[in-house]
DNA sequence: CTTGACTCCGTACCCTACTCCGGGGTTTAT
DNA sequence: ATAAACCCCGGAGTAGGGTACGGAGTCAAG
C-alpha cells in the first residue's frame, strides 16, 4: 500500500483502466513512475484525483475545464494574481450552477409536495415552475 | 409576438437552429404547429423550455435525463405515485450535486482568500483541498 | 416581381470522451 | 513452472450531442 498498479487504481476510483490511460494522454493525470517492466506505479493519492475528475464531470465541467481547475494548484508559469483571477472565474461558474440547482430543487420539491402520491398523474399539479425558472 | 419562427426561437434562446430541430427529433421539444408552407411556428413559451434544457446540460444532466425531468410534468401513462417517485430520485441527484458544488466552492474560496494576488504562484498556498473533497 | 434572407428535409460530418482490440511481455498464485 | 490475470502500446471504433451542406421552396421589403 502506497503504490498501486493501474488496475488497482482504476478499481479503487471506479473507472475503466483505459480511462486512466486516456486521462494521462490528455494531461489530466501526470505520467506516473514506472517499474523496470514499464508498468505504471501510482501513489494512492491518485485515487482522490480521479474521483475529483469524476465528480467534476457530473457537475457539467468538461475535461478541459477540469484541467484548468487542477492547474490552479501549481503553475510556475503564471503569477499568483493570475491564479487568483482564474479561481474567481471558476467560482462565478460555480455560483451560477448553485443558483440553477437550487431553483430546480425548489421546483421539484414543490412537485413532490403537491403530489400526494395517489390517483392518476393527470390530477397532479403541473409544474410550470420547472420551465419558468429564470 | 406569440408565434415564433424557428430562427427567432433559436436566437431568443441562444442556440443553433439545427439544435432546435435536433431536439425535436430527440423528443425534447414537441413537434410544433406548421404554417401552410410547412414552416414551424412556436409559442413563445418554447424559449424558456430551450433555456431550461440548456441550463440543465450545464449542470451535467444528459439529454435523456432532461427528457425525464420534462416528462415529470405531463405523463398520462404513469400514476401520480410514479411521478412522485421519479421526482424524488431527481431531487436526490440534485442534492448530491449541490453538496459537491459547495465543497468545490469552499476550496476555491479558500484559494482566492489565501492568495493575496502578489508574488509568484509558487508562493501561492497549494490547494490540496480541491482533491481531498470527499 | 425580384432579390436576399429564411425555411424545409435528409444526409453527412465533427468533437468529446471514452472503450475495445490485438499481439505481445510480466506477475502472481498454485 | 505454468496458467490465469495483468499490463504494455498503437490504433480503431462507439455514443452522445450537435453542426454543416445542398438543393429546393417561401416570405418580406423595395
mmCIF file of N, CA, C and O in Angstrom, chain A residues 17-108:
data_model
loop_
_atom_site.group_PDB
_atom_site.id
_atom_site.type_symbol
_atom_site.label_atom_id
_atom_site.label_comp_id
_atom_site.label_asym_id
_atom_site.label_seq_id
_atom_site.Cartn_x
_atom_site.Cartn_y
_atom_site.Cartn_z
ATOM 1 N N UNK A 17 -9.750 1.103 -16.762
ATOM 2 C CA UNK A 17 -8.298 1.218 -16.913
ATOM 3 C C UNK A 17 -7.950 2.098 -18.114
ATOM 4 O O UNK A 17 -7.039 2.929 -18.061
ATOM 5 N N UNK A 18 -8.704 1.918 -19.178
ATOM 6 C CA UNK A 18 -8.441 2.691 -20.398
ATOM 7 C C UNK A 18 -8.651 4.182 -20.158
ATOM 8 O O UNK A 18 -8.000 5.018 -20.770
ATOM 9 N N UNK A 19 -9.583 4.469 -19.297
ATOM 10 C CA UNK A 19 -9.868 5.869 -18.985
ATOM 11 C C UNK A 19 -8.674 6.504 -18.284
ATOM 12 O O UNK A 19 -8.316 7.656 -18.559
ATOM 13 N N UNK A 20 -8.039 5.733 -17.416
ATOM 14 C CA UNK A 20 -6.863 6.245 -16.716
ATOM 15 C C UNK A 20 -5.775 6.597 -17.731
ATOM 16 O O UNK A 20 -5.191 7.690 -17.689
ATOM 17 N N UNK A 21 -5.556 5.689 -18.665
ATOM 18 C CA UNK A 21 -4.507 5.956 -19.657
ATOM 19 C C UNK A 21 -4.903 7.134 -20.557
ATOM 20 O O UNK A 21 -4.078 7.938 -20.956
ATOM 21 N N UNK A 22 -6.191 7.208 -20.850
ATOM 22 C CA UNK A 22 -6.697 8.328 -21.640
ATOM 23 C C UNK A 22 -6.467 9.658 -20.926
ATOM 24 O O UNK A 22 -5.990 10.623 -21.524
ATOM 25 N N UNK A 23 -6.757 9.721 -19.656
ATOM 26 C CA UNK A 23 -6.555 10.948 -18.876
ATOM 27 C C UNK A 23 -5.074 11.319 -18.830
ATOM 28 O O UNK A 23 -4.723 12.490 -18.826
ATOM 29 N N UNK A 24 -4.246 10.318 -18.802
ATOM 30 C CA UNK A 24 -2.810 10.592 -18.809
ATOM 31 C C UNK A 24 -2.424 11.254 -20.138
ATOM 32 O O UNK A 24 -1.752 12.284 -20.158
ATOM 33 N N UNK A 25 -2.905 10.667 -21.234
ATOM 34 C CA UNK A 25 -2.624 11.252 -22.557
ATOM 35 C C UNK A 25 -3.124 12.690 -22.639
ATOM 36 O O UNK A 25 -2.490 13.544 -23.223
ATOM 37 N N UNK A 26 -4.283 12.932 -22.061
ATOM 38 C CA UNK A 26 -4.903 14.253 -22.122
ATOM 39 C C UNK A 26 -4.360 15.237 -21.087
ATOM 40 O O UNK A 26 -4.835 16.362 -20.979
ATOM 41 N N UNK A 27 -3.418 14.760 -20.297
ATOM 42 C CA UNK A 27 -2.794 15.672 -19.343
ATOM 43 C C UNK A 27 -3.567 15.907 -18.051
ATOM 44 O O UNK A 27 -3.235 16.800 -17.286
ATOM 45 N N UNK A 28 -4.582 15.102 -17.797
ATOM 46 C CA UNK A 28 -5.322 15.271 -16.549
ATOM 47 C C UNK A 28 -4.672 14.530 -15.395
ATOM 48 O O UNK A 28 -4.932 14.821 -14.230
ATOM 49 N N UNK A 29 -3.857 13.573 -15.754
ATOM 50 C CA UNK A 29 -3.077 12.867 -14.740
ATOM 51 C C UNK A 29 -1.617 12.977 -15.155
ATOM 52 O O UNK A 29 -1.308 12.844 -16.343
ATOM 53 N N UNK A 30 -0.715 13.213 -14.215
ATOM 54 C CA UNK A 30 0.710 13.257 -14.560
ATOM 55 C C UNK A 30 1.182 11.869 -14.956
ATOM 56 O O UNK A 30 0.608 10.863 -14.524
ATOM 57 N N UNK A 31 2.202 11.803 -15.823
ATOM 58 C CA UNK A 31 2.762 10.499 -16.165
ATOM 59 C C UNK A 31 3.377 9.929 -14.891
ATOM 60 O O UNK A 31 4.168 10.604 -14.251
ATOM 61 N N UNK A 32 2.963 8.742 -14.547
ATOM 62 C CA UNK A 32 3.422 8.162 -13.278
ATOM 63 C C UNK A 32 4.800 7.519 -13.395
ATOM 64 O O UNK A 32 5.314 7.354 -14.498
ATOM 65 N N UNK A 33 5.349 7.157 -12.252
ATOM 66 C CA UNK A 33 6.613 6.419 -12.242
ATOM 67 C C UNK A 33 6.368 5.049 -12.868
ATOM 68 O O UNK A 33 5.233 4.583 -12.938
ATOM 69 N N UNK A 34 7.447 4.440 -13.332
ATOM 70 C CA UNK A 34 7.325 3.105 -13.943
ATOM 71 C C UNK A 34 8.250 2.133 -13.257
ATOM 72 O O UNK A 34 9.328 2.491 -12.789
ATOM 73 N N UNK A 35 7.847 0.898 -13.297
ATOM 74 C CA UNK A 35 8.734 -0.162 -12.824
ATOM 75 C C UNK A 35 9.711 -0.498 -13.944
ATOM 76 O O UNK A 35 9.559 -0.016 -15.077
ATOM 77 N N UNK A 36 10.631 -1.407 -13.640
ATOM 78 C CA UNK A 36 11.592 -1.839 -14.658
ATOM 79 C C UNK A 36 10.848 -2.422 -15.859
ATOM 80 O O UNK A 36 11.229 -2.232 -17.014
ATOM 81 N N UNK A 37 9.742 -3.073 -15.596
ATOM 82 C CA UNK A 37 8.964 -3.710 -16.661
ATOM 83 C C UNK A 37 8.190 -2.710 -17.518
ATOM 84 O O UNK A 37 7.638 -3.075 -18.556
ATOM 85 N N UNK A 38 8.126 -1.487 -17.068
ATOM 86 C CA UNK A 38 7.357 -0.496 -17.805
ATOM 87 C C UNK A 38 5.976 -0.278 -17.205
ATOM 88 O O UNK A 38 5.256 0.631 -17.607
ATOM 89 N N UNK A 39 5.594 -1.083 -16.256
ATOM 90 C CA UNK A 39 4.287 -0.953 -15.610
ATOM 91 C C UNK A 39 4.209 0.347 -14.824
ATOM 92 O O UNK A 39 5.145 0.746 -14.145
ATOM 93 N N UNK A 40 3.029 1.001 -14.907
ATOM 94 C CA UNK A 40 2.830 2.249 -14.164
ATOM 95 C C UNK A 40 2.657 1.974 -12.667
ATOM 96 O O UNK A 40 2.000 1.003 -12.288
ATOM 97 N N UNK A 41 3.184 2.885 -11.867
ATOM 98 C CA UNK A 41 3.010 2.800 -10.418
ATOM 99 C C UNK A 41 2.422 4.115 -9.920
ATOM 100 O O UNK A 41 3.024 5.173 -10.123
ATOM 101 N N UNK A 42 1.286 4.032 -9.269
ATOM 102 C CA UNK A 42 0.624 5.255 -8.808
ATOM 103 C C UNK A 42 0.656 5.394 -7.297
ATOM 104 O O UNK A 42 0.434 4.421 -6.576
ATOM 105 N N UNK A 43 0.870 6.618 -6.834
ATOM 106 C CA UNK A 43 0.709 6.868 -5.395
ATOM 107 C C UNK A 43 -0.788 6.774 -5.095
ATOM 108 O O UNK A 43 -1.621 7.101 -5.950
ATOM 109 N N UNK A 44 -1.115 6.376 -3.906
ATOM 110 C CA UNK A 44 -2.537 6.153 -3.620
ATOM 111 C C UNK A 44 -3.368 7.440 -3.687
ATOM 112 O O UNK A 44 -4.586 7.405 -3.848
ATOM 113 N N UNK A 45 -2.706 8.593 -3.598
ATOM 114 C CA UNK A 45 -3.434 9.860 -3.669
ATOM 115 C C UNK A 45 -4.094 10.067 -5.033
ATOM 116 O O UNK A 45 -5.017 10.866 -5.183
ATOM 117 N N UNK A 46 -3.611 9.330 -6.014
ATOM 118 C CA UNK A 46 -4.186 9.479 -7.350
ATOM 119 C C UNK A 46 -5.657 9.079 -7.376
ATOM 120 O O UNK A 46 -6.427 9.546 -8.203
ATOM 121 N N UNK A 47 -6.031 8.229 -6.444
ATOM 122 C CA UNK A 47 -7.434 7.814 -6.360
ATOM 123 C C UNK A 47 -8.338 9.028 -6.161
ATOM 124 O O UNK A 47 -9.326 9.209 -6.879
ATOM 125 N N UNK A 48 -7.978 9.875 -5.223
ATOM 126 C CA UNK A 48 -8.824 11.048 -4.974
ATOM 127 C C UNK A 48 -8.828 12.005 -6.161
ATOM 128 O O UNK A 48 -9.832 12.636 -6.445
ATOM 129 N N UNK A 49 -7.719 12.053 -6.843
ATOM 130 C CA UNK A 49 -7.666 12.923 -8.019
ATOM 131 C C UNK A 49 -8.634 12.433 -9.085
ATOM 132 O O UNK A 49 -9.363 13.210 -9.685
ATOM 133 N N UNK A 50 -8.665 11.141 -9.288
ATOM 134 C CA UNK A 50 -9.610 10.567 -10.246
ATOM 135 C C UNK A 50 -11.048 10.819 -9.818
ATOM 136 O O UNK A 50 -11.916 11.123 -10.632
ATOM 137 N N UNK A 51 -11.279 10.701 -8.536
ATOM 138 C CA UNK A 51 -12.632 10.935 -8.040
ATOM 139 C C UNK A 51 -13.042 12.390 -8.229
ATOM 140 O O UNK A 51 -14.196 12.690 -8.543
ATOM 141 N N UNK A 52 -12.070 13.248 -8.055
ATOM 142 C CA UNK A 52 -12.351 14.670 -8.274
ATOM 143 C C UNK A 52 -12.762 14.913 -9.724
ATOM 144 O O UNK A 52 -13.744 15.604 -10.011
ATOM 145 N N UNK A 53 -12.029 14.322 -10.635
ATOM 146 C CA UNK A 53 -12.337 14.464 -12.058
ATOM 147 C C UNK A 53 -13.740 13.937 -12.345
ATOM 148 O O UNK A 53 -14.536 14.576 -13.035
ATOM 149 N N UNK A 54 -14.035 12.805 -11.773
ATOM 150 C CA UNK A 54 -15.326 12.168 -11.999
ATOM 151 C C UNK A 54 -16.478 13.052 -11.515
ATOM 152 O O UNK A 54 -17.451 13.281 -12.234
ATOM 153 N N UNK A 55 -16.340 13.544 -10.317
ATOM 154 C CA UNK A 55 -17.420 14.371 -9.779
ATOM 155 C C UNK A 55 -17.546 15.687 -10.528
ATOM 156 O O UNK A 55 -18.645 16.191 -10.748
ATOM 157 N N UNK A 56 -16.413 16.224 -10.945
ATOM 158 C CA UNK A 56 -16.467 17.479 -11.690
ATOM 159 C C UNK A 56 -17.218 17.291 -13.008
ATOM 160 O O UNK A 56 -17.979 18.151 -13.433
ATOM 161 N N UNK A 57 -16.999 16.149 -13.618
ATOM 162 C CA UNK A 57 -17.710 15.852 -14.866
ATOM 163 C C UNK A 57 -19.206 15.813 -14.605
ATOM 164 O O UNK A 57 -20.004 16.333 -15.392
ATOM 165 N N UNK A 58 -19.591 15.187 -13.507
ATOM 166 C CA UNK A 58 -21.010 15.080 -13.173
ATOM 167 C C UNK A 58 -21.634 16.449 -12.928
ATOM 168 O O UNK A 58 -22.838 16.611 -12.988
ATOM 169 N N UNK A 59 -20.783 17.408 -12.629
ATOM 170 C CA UNK A 59 -21.277 18.763 -12.386
ATOM 171 C C UNK A 59 -21.260 19.592 -13.658
ATOM 172 O O UNK A 59 -21.469 20.800 -13.631
ATOM 173 N N UNK A 60 -20.982 18.944 -14.769
ATOM 174 C CA UNK A 60 -21.064 19.642 -16.043
ATOM 175 C C UNK A 60 -19.785 20.319 -16.500
ATOM 176 O O UNK A 60 -19.817 21.101 -17.439
ATOM 177 N N UNK A 61 -18.659 20.015 -15.883
ATOM 178 C CA UNK A 61 -17.404 20.573 -16.365
ATOM 179 C C UNK A 61 -16.820 19.645 -17.424
ATOM 180 O O UNK A 61 -16.884 18.424 -17.289
ATOM 181 N N UNK A 62 -16.253 20.241 -18.463
ATOM 182 C CA UNK A 62 -15.593 19.434 -19.494
ATOM 183 C C UNK A 62 -14.202 19.061 -18.994
ATOM 184 O O UNK A 62 -13.689 19.648 -18.041
ATOM 185 N N UNK A 63 -13.578 18.105 -19.652
ATOM 186 C CA UNK A 63 -12.224 17.706 -19.250
ATOM 187 C C UNK A 63 -11.281 18.905 -19.318
ATOM 188 O O UNK A 63 -10.387 19.055 -18.486
ATOM 189 N N UNK A 64 -11.494 19.745 -20.292
ATOM 190 C CA UNK A 64 -10.649 20.932 -20.438
ATOM 191 C C UNK A 64 -10.810 21.848 -19.218
ATOM 192 O O UNK A 64 -9.818 22.344 -18.669
ATOM 193 N N UNK A 65 -12.033 22.050 -18.806
ATOM 194 C CA UNK A 65 -12.281 22.896 -17.637
ATOM 195 C C UNK A 65 -11.714 22.261 -16.376
ATOM 196 O O UNK A 65 -11.200 22.953 -15.496
ATOM 197 N N UNK A 66 -11.798 20.957 -16.307
ATOM 198 C CA UNK A 66 -11.280 20.258 -15.140
ATOM 199 C C UNK A 66 -9.760 20.403 -15.090
ATOM 200 O O UNK A 66 -9.177 20.621 -14.034
ATOM 201 N N UNK A 67 -9.153 20.329 -16.261
ATOM 202 C CA UNK A 67 -7.708 20.533 -16.322
ATOM 203 C C UNK A 67 -7.367 21.923 -15.795
ATOM 204 O O UNK A 67 -6.383 22.106 -15.069
ATOM 205 N N UNK A 68 -8.186 22.889 -16.119
ATOM 206 C CA UNK A 68 -7.952 24.259 -15.644
ATOM 207 C C UNK A 68 -8.093 24.340 -14.130
ATOM 208 O O UNK A 68 -7.312 25.019 -13.461
ATOM 209 N N UNK A 69 -9.075 23.635 -13.614
ATOM 210 C CA UNK A 69 -9.261 23.611 -12.159
ATOM 211 C C UNK A 69 -8.033 23.013 -11.478
ATOM 212 O O UNK A 69 -7.526 23.545 -10.501
ATOM 213 N N UNK A 70 -7.562 21.914 -12.061
ATOM 214 C CA UNK A 70 -6.401 21.248 -11.474
ATOM 215 C C UNK A 70 -5.154 22.121 -11.589
ATOM 216 O O UNK A 70 -4.277 22.100 -10.727
ATOM 217 N N UNK A 71 -5.125 22.904 -12.660
ATOM 218 C CA UNK A 71 -3.954 23.752 -12.887
ATOM 219 C C UNK A 71 -3.896 24.923 -11.922
ATOM 220 O O UNK A 71 -2.887 25.609 -11.816
ATOM 221 N N UNK A 72 -4.963 25.154 -11.213
ATOM 222 C CA UNK A 72 -4.969 26.258 -10.255
ATOM 223 C C UNK A 72 -4.019 25.978 -9.095
ATOM 224 O O UNK A 72 -3.694 26.867 -8.329
ATOM 225 N N UNK A 73 -3.613 24.743 -8.970
ATOM 226 C CA UNK A 73 -2.771 24.391 -7.844
ATOM 227 C C UNK A 73 -1.327 24.821 -8.021
ATOM 228 O O UNK A 73 -0.820 25.640 -7.288
ATOM 229 N N UNK A 74 -0.708 24.290 -9.013
ATOM 230 C CA UNK A 74 0.726 24.539 -9.155
ATOM 231 C C UNK A 74 1.050 24.879 -10.591
ATOM 232 O O UNK A 74 0.950 24.043 -11.470
ATOM 233 N N UNK A 75 1.388 26.113 -10.821
ATOM 234 C CA UNK A 75 1.705 26.538 -12.168
ATOM 235 C C UNK A 75 2.797 27.599 -12.115
ATOM 236 O O UNK A 75 2.555 28.772 -11.897
ATOM 237 N N UNK A 76 4.020 27.152 -12.327
ATOM 238 C CA UNK A 76 5.161 28.064 -12.225
ATOM 239 C C UNK A 76 5.178 29.116 -13.333
ATOM 240 O O UNK A 76 5.950 30.058 -13.287
ATOM 241 N N UNK A 77 4.309 28.956 -14.331
ATOM 242 C CA UNK A 77 4.333 29.902 -15.452
ATOM 243 C C UNK A 77 3.310 31.017 -15.318
ATOM 244 O O UNK A 77 3.074 31.756 -16.254
ATOM 245 N N UNK A 78 2.648 31.073 -14.192
ATOM 246 C CA UNK A 78 1.694 32.156 -14.040
ATOM 247 C C UNK A 78 1.807 32.724 -12.639
ATOM 248 O O UNK A 78 2.047 31.999 -11.678
ATOM 249 N N UNK A 79 1.613 33.984 -12.540
ATOM 250 C CA UNK A 79 1.734 34.620 -11.240
ATOM 251 C C UNK A 79 0.547 34.302 -10.373
ATOM 252 O O UNK A 79 -0.458 33.772 -10.829
ATOM 253 N N UNK A 80 0.705 34.649 -9.121
ATOM 254 C CA UNK A 80 -0.348 34.389 -8.147
ATOM 255 C C UNK A 80 -1.605 35.169 -8.496
ATOM 256 O O UNK A 80 -2.724 34.678 -8.349
ATOM 257 N N UNK A 81 -1.428 36.379 -8.988
ATOM 258 C CA UNK A 81 -2.572 37.215 -9.347
ATOM 259 C C UNK A 81 -3.389 36.526 -10.431
ATOM 260 O O UNK A 81 -4.621 36.549 -10.423
ATOM 261 N N UNK A 82 -2.676 35.900 -11.351
ATOM 262 C CA UNK A 82 -3.347 35.200 -12.442
ATOM 263 C C UNK A 82 -4.135 34.004 -11.916
ATOM 264 O O UNK A 82 -5.281 33.788 -12.294
ATOM 265 N N UNK A 83 -3.507 33.265 -11.035
ATOM 266 C CA UNK A 83 -4.195 32.122 -10.425
ATOM 267 C C UNK A 83 -5.469 32.598 -9.738
ATOM 268 O O UNK A 83 -6.541 32.012 -9.894
ATOM 269 N N UNK A 84 -5.330 33.695 -9.043
ATOM 270 C CA UNK A 84 -6.465 34.248 -8.316
ATOM 271 C C UNK A 84 -7.604 34.622 -9.269
ATOM 272 O O UNK A 84 -8.771 34.297 -9.028
ATOM 273 N N UNK A 85 -7.246 35.264 -10.364
ATOM 274 C CA UNK A 85 -8.245 35.683 -11.340
ATOM 275 C C UNK A 85 -8.993 34.473 -11.898
ATOM 276 O O UNK A 85 -10.218 34.469 -12.015
ATOM 277 N N UNK A 86 -8.233 33.444 -12.227
ATOM 278 C CA UNK A 86 -8.867 32.243 -12.793
ATOM 279 C C UNK A 86 -9.736 31.529 -11.765
ATOM 280 O O UNK A 86 -10.809 31.008 -12.080
ATOM 281 N N UNK A 87 -9.268 31.515 -10.543
ATOM 282 C CA UNK A 87 -10.053 30.875 -9.487
ATOM 283 C C UNK A 87 -11.371 31.615 -9.301
ATOM 284 O O UNK A 87 -12.431 31.000 -9.120
ATOM 285 N N UNK A 88 -11.301 32.925 -9.405
ATOM 286 C CA UNK A 88 -12.516 33.722 -9.244
ATOM 287 C C UNK A 88 -13.501 33.455 -10.374
ATOM 288 O O UNK A 88 -14.716 33.417 -10.163
ATOM 289 N N UNK A 89 -12.969 33.256 -11.570
ATOM 290 C CA UNK A 89 -13.842 32.958 -12.707
ATOM 291 C C UNK A 89 -14.551 31.625 -12.480
ATOM 292 O O UNK A 89 -15.751 31.488 -12.712
ATOM 293 N N UNK A 90 -13.810 30.642 -11.997
ATOM 294 C CA UNK A 90 -14.415 29.331 -11.719
ATOM 295 C C UNK A 90 -15.454 29.452 -10.626
ATOM 296 O O UNK A 90 -16.496 28.799 -10.665
ATOM 297 N N UNK A 91 -15.157 30.279 -9.658
ATOM 298 C CA UNK A 91 -16.113 30.478 -8.573
ATOM 299 C C UNK A 91 -17.423 31.044 -9.106
ATOM 300 O O UNK A 91 -18.508 30.628 -8.676
ATOM 301 N N UNK A 92 -17.323 31.955 -10.041
ATOM 302 C CA UNK A 92 -18.525 32.544 -10.624
ATOM 303 C C UNK A 92 -19.346 31.465 -11.327
ATOM 304 O O UNK A 92 -20.569 31.401 -11.187
ATOM 305 N N UNK A 93 -18.655 30.614 -12.070
ATOM 306 C CA UNK A 93 -19.285 29.445 -12.703
ATOM 307 C C UNK A 93 -20.076 28.653 -11.692
ATOM 308 O O UNK A 93 -21.230 28.281 -11.907
ATOM 309 N N UNK A 94 -19.398 28.358 -10.606
ATOM 310 C CA UNK A 94 -19.969 27.507 -9.576
ATOM 311 C C UNK A 94 -21.174 28.160 -8.932
ATOM 312 O O UNK A 94 -22.197 27.513 -8.695
ATOM 313 N N UNK A 95 -21.084 29.446 -8.703
ATOM 314 C CA UNK A 95 -22.228 30.157 -8.111
ATOM 315 C C UNK A 95 -23.438 30.067 -9.035
ATOM 316 O O UNK A 95 -24.564 29.863 -8.584
ATOM 317 N N UNK A 96 -23.187 30.199 -10.327
ATOM 318 C CA UNK A 96 -24.280 30.121 -11.285
ATOM 319 C C UNK A 96 -24.934 28.739 -11.234
ATOM 320 O O UNK A 96 -26.158 28.601 -11.209
ATOM 321 N N UNK A 97 -24.103 27.730 -11.184
ATOM 322 C CA UNK A 97 -24.628 26.364 -11.123
ATOM 323 C C UNK A 97 -25.427 26.152 -9.839
ATOM 324 O O UNK A 97 -26.491 25.531 -9.844
ATOM 325 N N UNK A 98 -24.903 26.673 -8.760
ATOM 326 C CA UNK A 98 -25.607 26.525 -7.483
ATOM 327 C C UNK A 98 -26.980 27.173 -7.545
ATOM 328 O O UNK A 98 -27.981 26.594 -7.098
ATOM 329 N N UNK A 99 -27.027 28.349 -8.107
ATOM 330 C CA UNK A 99 -28.309 29.055 -8.222
ATOM 331 C C UNK A 99 -29.306 28.248 -9.038
ATOM 332 O O UNK A 99 -30.463 28.066 -8.640
ATOM 333 N N UNK A 100 -28.848 27.751 -10.172
ATOM 334 C CA UNK A 100 -29.743 26.975 -11.031
ATOM 335 C C UNK A 100 -30.211 25.700 -10.332
ATOM 336 O O UNK A 100 -31.372 25.317 -10.434
ATOM 337 N N UNK A 101 -29.287 25.049 -9.653
ATOM 338 C CA UNK A 101 -29.657 23.811 -8.964
ATOM 339 C C UNK A 101 -30.660 24.060 -7.858
ATOM 340 O O UNK A 101 -31.593 23.276 -7.655
ATOM 341 N N UNK A 102 -30.477 25.157 -7.149
ATOM 342 C CA UNK A 102 -31.421 25.460 -6.066
ATOM 343 C C UNK A 102 -32.808 25.728 -6.628
ATOM 344 O O UNK A 102 -33.808 25.290 -6.074
ATOM 345 N N UNK A 103 -32.861 26.413 -7.766
ATOM 346 C CA UNK A 103 -34.141 26.685 -8.406
ATOM 347 C C UNK A 103 -34.810 25.377 -8.825
ATOM 348 O O UNK A 103 -36.011 25.182 -8.645
ATOM 349 N N UNK A 104 -34.000 24.510 -9.356
ATOM 350 C CA UNK A 104 -34.521 23.225 -9.798
ATOM 351 C C UNK A 104 -35.034 22.428 -8.606
ATOM 352 O O UNK A 104 -36.090 21.803 -8.662
ATOM 353 N N UNK A 105 -34.276 22.489 -7.557
ATOM 354 C CA UNK A 105 -34.681 21.760 -6.357
ATOM 355 C C UNK A 105 -36.001 22.284 -5.817
ATOM 356 O O UNK A 105 -36.887 21.528 -5.443
ATOM 357 N N UNK A 106 -36.110 23.591 -5.820
ATOM 358 C CA UNK A 106 -37.321 24.230 -5.319
ATOM 359 C C UNK A 106 -38.541 23.754 -6.117
ATOM 360 O O UNK A 106 -39.571 23.376 -5.543
ATOM 361 N N UNK A 107 -38.390 23.736 -7.441
ATOM 362 C CA UNK A 107 -39.499 23.326 -8.301
ATOM 363 C C UNK A 107 -39.864 21.862 -8.060
ATOM 364 O O UNK A 107 -41.043 21.506 -7.948
ATOM 365 N N UNK A 108 -38.868 21.024 -7.954
ATOM 366 C CA UNK A 108 -39.134 19.595 -7.754
ATOM 367 C C UNK A 108 -39.717 19.326 -6.376
ATOM 368 O O UNK A 108 -40.583 18.463 -6.217
#
